[in-house]
């Protein structure tokens, strides 16, 4: 019986898996820029997947970024949609913000990278980007449920525990 299993693993984990009974060989597979996730990931074009994501710098109030085609993909939505500026990338990597040519941008507020509580099946910042501070309206108060994937049991000691 020839079975093929694909998984995301570190090189160290791969070495351990290679010693398991029944494992004949391990072949690395790297997500390409046109992977099935690419069109849906934020920002697009990086070859990232929900499990192999980043690095990505989260904007903070007062932080300045140099504008490049790469940083433009990461931050143009923040600059236009959340900070309210007219912004375009012109030919040869030139940038206009509110009609003035510039090479950098300073963020006006803090942003968050949010992840859903079901990491493996969650639409979150990996798909739609940063959340501005002024859009955060709630605060987590308690752990409703916690699952131990190794023991395949709930972590009963954490259920309904308060978050400090």
mmCIF file of C-alpha atoms in Angstrom:
data_model
loop_
_atom_site.group_PDB
_atom_site.id
_atom_site.type_symbol
_atom_site.label_atom_id
_atom_site.label_comp_id
_atom_site.label_asym_id
_atom_site.label_seq_id
_atom_site.Cartn_x
_atom_site.Cartn_y
_atom_site.Cartn_z
ATOM 1 C CA UNK A 1 0.000 0.000 0.000
ATOM 2 C CA UNK A 2 1.590 3.257 -1.169
ATOM 3 C CA UNK A 3 0.302 6.214 0.827
ATOM 4 C CA UNK A 4 1.310 9.813 0.386
ATOM 5 C CA UNK A 5 0.986 12.261 3.251
ATOM 6 C CA UNK A 6 1.663 15.980 2.946
ATOM 7 C CA UNK A 7 2.334 18.015 6.055
ATOM 8 C CA UNK A 8 4.056 21.157 7.218
ATOM 9 C CA UNK A 9 7.112 20.342 9.324
ATOM 10 C CA UNK A 10 10.395 21.844 10.426
ATOM 11 C CA UNK A 11 13.627 20.197 9.256
ATOM 12 C CA UNK A 12 14.062 18.811 12.791
ATOM 13 C CA UNK A 13 10.581 17.255 12.781
ATOM 14 C CA UNK A 14 11.256 15.830 9.324
ATOM 15 C CA UNK A 15 14.315 14.002 10.672
ATOM 16 C CA UNK A 16 12.211 12.435 13.437
ATOM 17 C CA UNK A 17 9.423 11.432 11.045
ATOM 18 C CA UNK A 18 11.981 9.780 8.760
ATOM 19 C CA UNK A 19 12.744 7.284 11.565
ATOM 20 C CA UNK A 20 9.125 6.148 11.925
ATOM 21 C CA UNK A 21 8.245 2.606 10.816
ATOM 22 C CA UNK A 22 6.598 2.568 7.406
ATOM 23 C CA UNK A 23 8.169 5.825 6.223
ATOM 24 C CA UNK A 24 10.133 5.020 3.070
ATOM 25 C CA UNK A 25 11.128 8.522 2.039
ATOM 26 C CA UNK A 26 10.454 12.197 2.629
ATOM 27 C CA UNK A 27 10.424 14.751 -0.166
ATOM 28 C CA UNK A 28 10.259 18.474 0.539
ATOM 29 C CA UNK A 29 7.452 20.347 -1.180
ATOM 30 C CA UNK A 30 7.616 24.133 -1.106
ATOM 31 C CA UNK A 31 4.512 26.193 -1.866
ATOM 32 C CA UNK A 32 4.957 28.139 -5.068
ATOM 33 C CA UNK A 33 3.829 31.690 -5.717
ATOM 34 C CA UNK A 34 0.810 30.298 -7.553
ATOM 35 C CA UNK A 35 -0.259 27.876 -4.820
ATOM 36 C CA UNK A 36 -3.941 27.232 -4.187
ATOM 37 C CA UNK A 37 -3.819 29.646 -1.244
ATOM 38 C CA UNK A 38 -1.958 32.492 -2.898
ATOM 39 C CA UNK A 39 -4.934 34.392 -4.321
ATOM 40 C CA UNK A 40 -6.629 34.350 -0.921
ATOM 41 C CA UNK A 41 -3.688 35.074 1.374
ATOM 42 C CA UNK A 42 -2.776 38.548 2.631
ATOM 43 C CA UNK A 43 -0.742 39.968 1.081
ATOM 44 C CA UNK A 44 -0.966 37.998 -2.179
ATOM 45 C CA UNK A 45 2.000 36.871 -4.240
ATOM 46 C CA UNK A 46 4.245 35.590 -1.449
ATOM 47 C CA UNK A 47 3.599 31.857 -1.771
ATOM 48 C CA UNK A 48 2.414 31.781 1.861
ATOM 49 C CA UNK A 49 -0.088 29.278 3.217
ATOM 50 C CA UNK A 50 -2.190 29.358 6.403
ATOM 51 C CA UNK A 51 0.478 27.196 8.078
ATOM 52 C CA UNK A 52 3.570 28.796 6.530
ATOM 53 C CA UNK A 53 2.965 32.519 6.894
ATOM 54 C CA UNK A 54 5.225 35.539 7.206
ATOM 55 C CA UNK A 55 7.229 37.324 8.306
ATOM 56 C CA UNK A 56 5.017 40.403 8.213
ATOM 57 C CA UNK A 57 5.496 43.638 10.182
ATOM 58 C CA UNK A 58 2.338 44.901 11.875
ATOM 59 C CA UNK A 59 1.958 48.690 11.562
ATOM 60 C CA UNK A 60 1.950 50.793 14.731
ATOM 61 C CA UNK A 61 1.204 54.461 15.315
ATOM 62 C CA UNK A 62 4.279 56.527 14.438
ATOM 63 C CA UNK A 63 6.001 53.681 12.573
ATOM 64 C CA UNK A 64 7.469 54.756 9.232
ATOM 65 C CA UNK A 65 7.877 52.394 6.285
ATOM 66 C CA UNK A 66 9.852 52.899 3.116
ATOM 67 C CA UNK A 67 7.459 52.574 0.194
ATOM 68 C CA UNK A 68 8.455 49.832 -2.240
ATOM 69 C CA UNK A 69 6.344 47.590 -4.471
ATOM 70 C CA UNK A 70 6.574 44.919 -1.736
ATOM 71 C CA UNK A 71 5.597 47.234 1.134
ATOM 72 C CA UNK A 72 2.849 48.675 -1.067
ATOM 73 C CA UNK A 73 1.209 45.230 -1.257
ATOM 74 C CA UNK A 74 1.340 45.014 2.528
ATOM 75 C CA UNK A 75 0.184 48.489 3.499
ATOM 76 C CA UNK A 76 -1.742 50.195 0.658
ATOM 77 C CA UNK A 77 -5.101 49.003 2.008
ATOM 78 C CA UNK A 78 -4.255 50.379 5.452
ATOM 79 C CA UNK A 79 -3.192 53.739 3.980
ATOM 80 C CA UNK A 80 -6.286 54.141 1.794
ATOM 81 C CA UNK A 81 -9.103 52.280 3.527
ATOM 82 C CA UNK A 82 -8.303 52.816 7.200
ATOM 83 C CA UNK A 83 -6.202 55.986 7.281
ATOM 84 C CA UNK A 84 -8.295 57.705 4.607
ATOM 85 C CA UNK A 85 -5.631 58.842 2.164
ATOM 86 C CA UNK A 86 -5.685 58.881 -1.612
ATOM 87 C CA UNK A 87 -2.686 56.750 -2.530
ATOM 88 C CA UNK A 88 -1.380 55.237 -5.747
ATOM 89 C CA UNK A 89 1.709 53.461 -6.979
ATOM 90 C CA UNK A 90 2.906 54.923 -10.265
ATOM 91 C CA UNK A 91 5.304 53.692 -12.897
ATOM 92 C CA UNK A 92 8.820 52.710 -11.872
ATOM 93 C CA UNK A 93 7.900 52.415 -8.194
ATOM 94 C CA UNK A 94 6.857 56.012 -7.525
ATOM 95 C CA UNK A 95 4.191 56.678 -4.894
ATOM 96 C CA UNK A 96 1.635 59.463 -4.522
ATOM 97 C CA UNK A 97 -0.180 60.042 -1.242
ATOM 98 C CA UNK A 98 -2.819 62.774 -1.324
ATOM 99 C CA UNK A 99 -1.263 64.026 -4.571
ATOM 100 C CA UNK A 100 2.287 64.411 -3.220
ATOM 101 C CA UNK A 101 5.122 62.156 -4.331
ATOM 102 C CA UNK A 102 6.739 60.375 -1.381
ATOM 103 C CA UNK A 103 9.114 57.539 -0.580
ATOM 104 C CA UNK A 104 7.822 56.729 2.916
ATOM 105 C CA UNK A 105 4.683 56.686 5.041
ATOM 106 C CA UNK A 106 4.101 57.146 8.802
ATOM 107 C CA UNK A 107 1.113 55.274 10.261
ATOM 108 C CA UNK A 108 -1.460 57.268 12.195
ATOM 109 C CA UNK A 109 -2.796 54.501 14.432
ATOM 110 C CA UNK A 110 -2.072 51.028 15.775
ATOM 111 C CA UNK A 111 -3.103 47.865 13.956
ATOM 112 C CA UNK A 112 -3.527 44.254 15.006
ATOM 113 C CA UNK A 113 -2.955 40.895 13.379
ATOM 114 C CA UNK A 114 -5.840 38.743 14.566
ATOM 115 C CA UNK A 115 -6.198 34.998 14.437
ATOM 116 C CA UNK A 116 -9.436 33.096 14.861
ATOM 117 C CA UNK A 117 -9.965 30.545 17.595
ATOM 118 C CA UNK A 118 -10.002 27.706 15.054
ATOM 119 C CA UNK A 119 -6.559 28.228 13.526
ATOM 120 C CA UNK A 120 -6.878 25.437 10.958
ATOM 121 C CA UNK A 121 -10.231 26.634 9.614
ATOM 122 C CA UNK A 122 -10.472 30.343 10.292
ATOM 123 C CA UNK A 123 -10.846 33.440 8.140
ATOM 124 C CA UNK A 124 -8.569 35.920 9.896
ATOM 125 C CA UNK A 125 -5.704 38.363 9.250
ATOM 126 C CA UNK A 126 -3.900 35.723 7.202
ATOM 127 C CA UNK A 127 -6.664 36.258 4.637
ATOM 128 C CA UNK A 128 -7.931 39.831 5.081
ATOM 129 C CA UNK A 129 -5.050 41.738 6.629
ATOM 130 C CA UNK A 130 -4.630 44.085 9.547
ATOM 131 C CA UNK A 131 -7.364 45.341 11.877
ATOM 132 C CA UNK A 132 -7.168 49.012 12.952
ATOM 133 C CA UNK A 133 -7.238 49.738 16.682
ATOM 134 C CA UNK A 134 -10.428 51.769 16.308
ATOM 135 C CA UNK A 135 -12.190 48.654 14.923
ATOM 136 C CA UNK A 136 -11.514 46.549 18.031
ATOM 137 C CA UNK A 137 -14.737 46.616 20.039
ATOM 138 C CA UNK A 138 -14.425 43.760 22.501
ATOM 139 C CA UNK A 139 -12.111 42.054 24.919
ATOM 140 C CA UNK A 140 -11.762 38.339 25.620
ATOM 141 C CA UNK A 141 -12.697 37.564 29.208
ATOM 142 C CA UNK A 142 -12.448 33.800 29.518
ATOM 143 C CA UNK A 143 -11.283 30.603 27.869
ATOM 144 C CA UNK A 144 -14.466 28.893 26.704
ATOM 145 C CA UNK A 145 -12.863 25.696 25.419
ATOM 146 C CA UNK A 146 -9.320 24.385 25.071
ATOM 147 C CA UNK A 147 -8.342 21.229 23.175
ATOM 148 C CA UNK A 148 -5.146 19.236 23.708
ATOM 149 C CA UNK A 149 -4.384 17.813 20.252
ATOM 150 C CA UNK A 150 -1.713 15.446 21.586
ATOM 151 C CA UNK A 151 -3.889 13.903 24.295
ATOM 152 C CA UNK A 152 -7.006 14.187 22.103
ATOM 153 C CA UNK A 153 -8.928 15.506 25.119
ATOM 154 C CA UNK A 154 -10.194 18.849 26.362
ATOM 155 C CA UNK A 155 -7.911 20.720 28.752
ATOM 156 C CA UNK A 156 -10.458 20.647 31.572
ATOM 157 C CA UNK A 157 -8.300 22.820 33.836
ATOM 158 C CA UNK A 158 -8.559 25.691 31.324
ATOM 159 C CA UNK A 159 -12.300 25.521 30.573
ATOM 160 C CA UNK A 160 -14.069 28.734 31.618
ATOM 161 C CA UNK A 161 -10.875 30.132 33.178
ATOM 162 C CA UNK A 162 -10.538 33.924 33.291
ATOM 163 C CA UNK A 163 -8.034 35.660 31.023
ATOM 164 C CA UNK A 164 -5.849 38.174 32.853
#
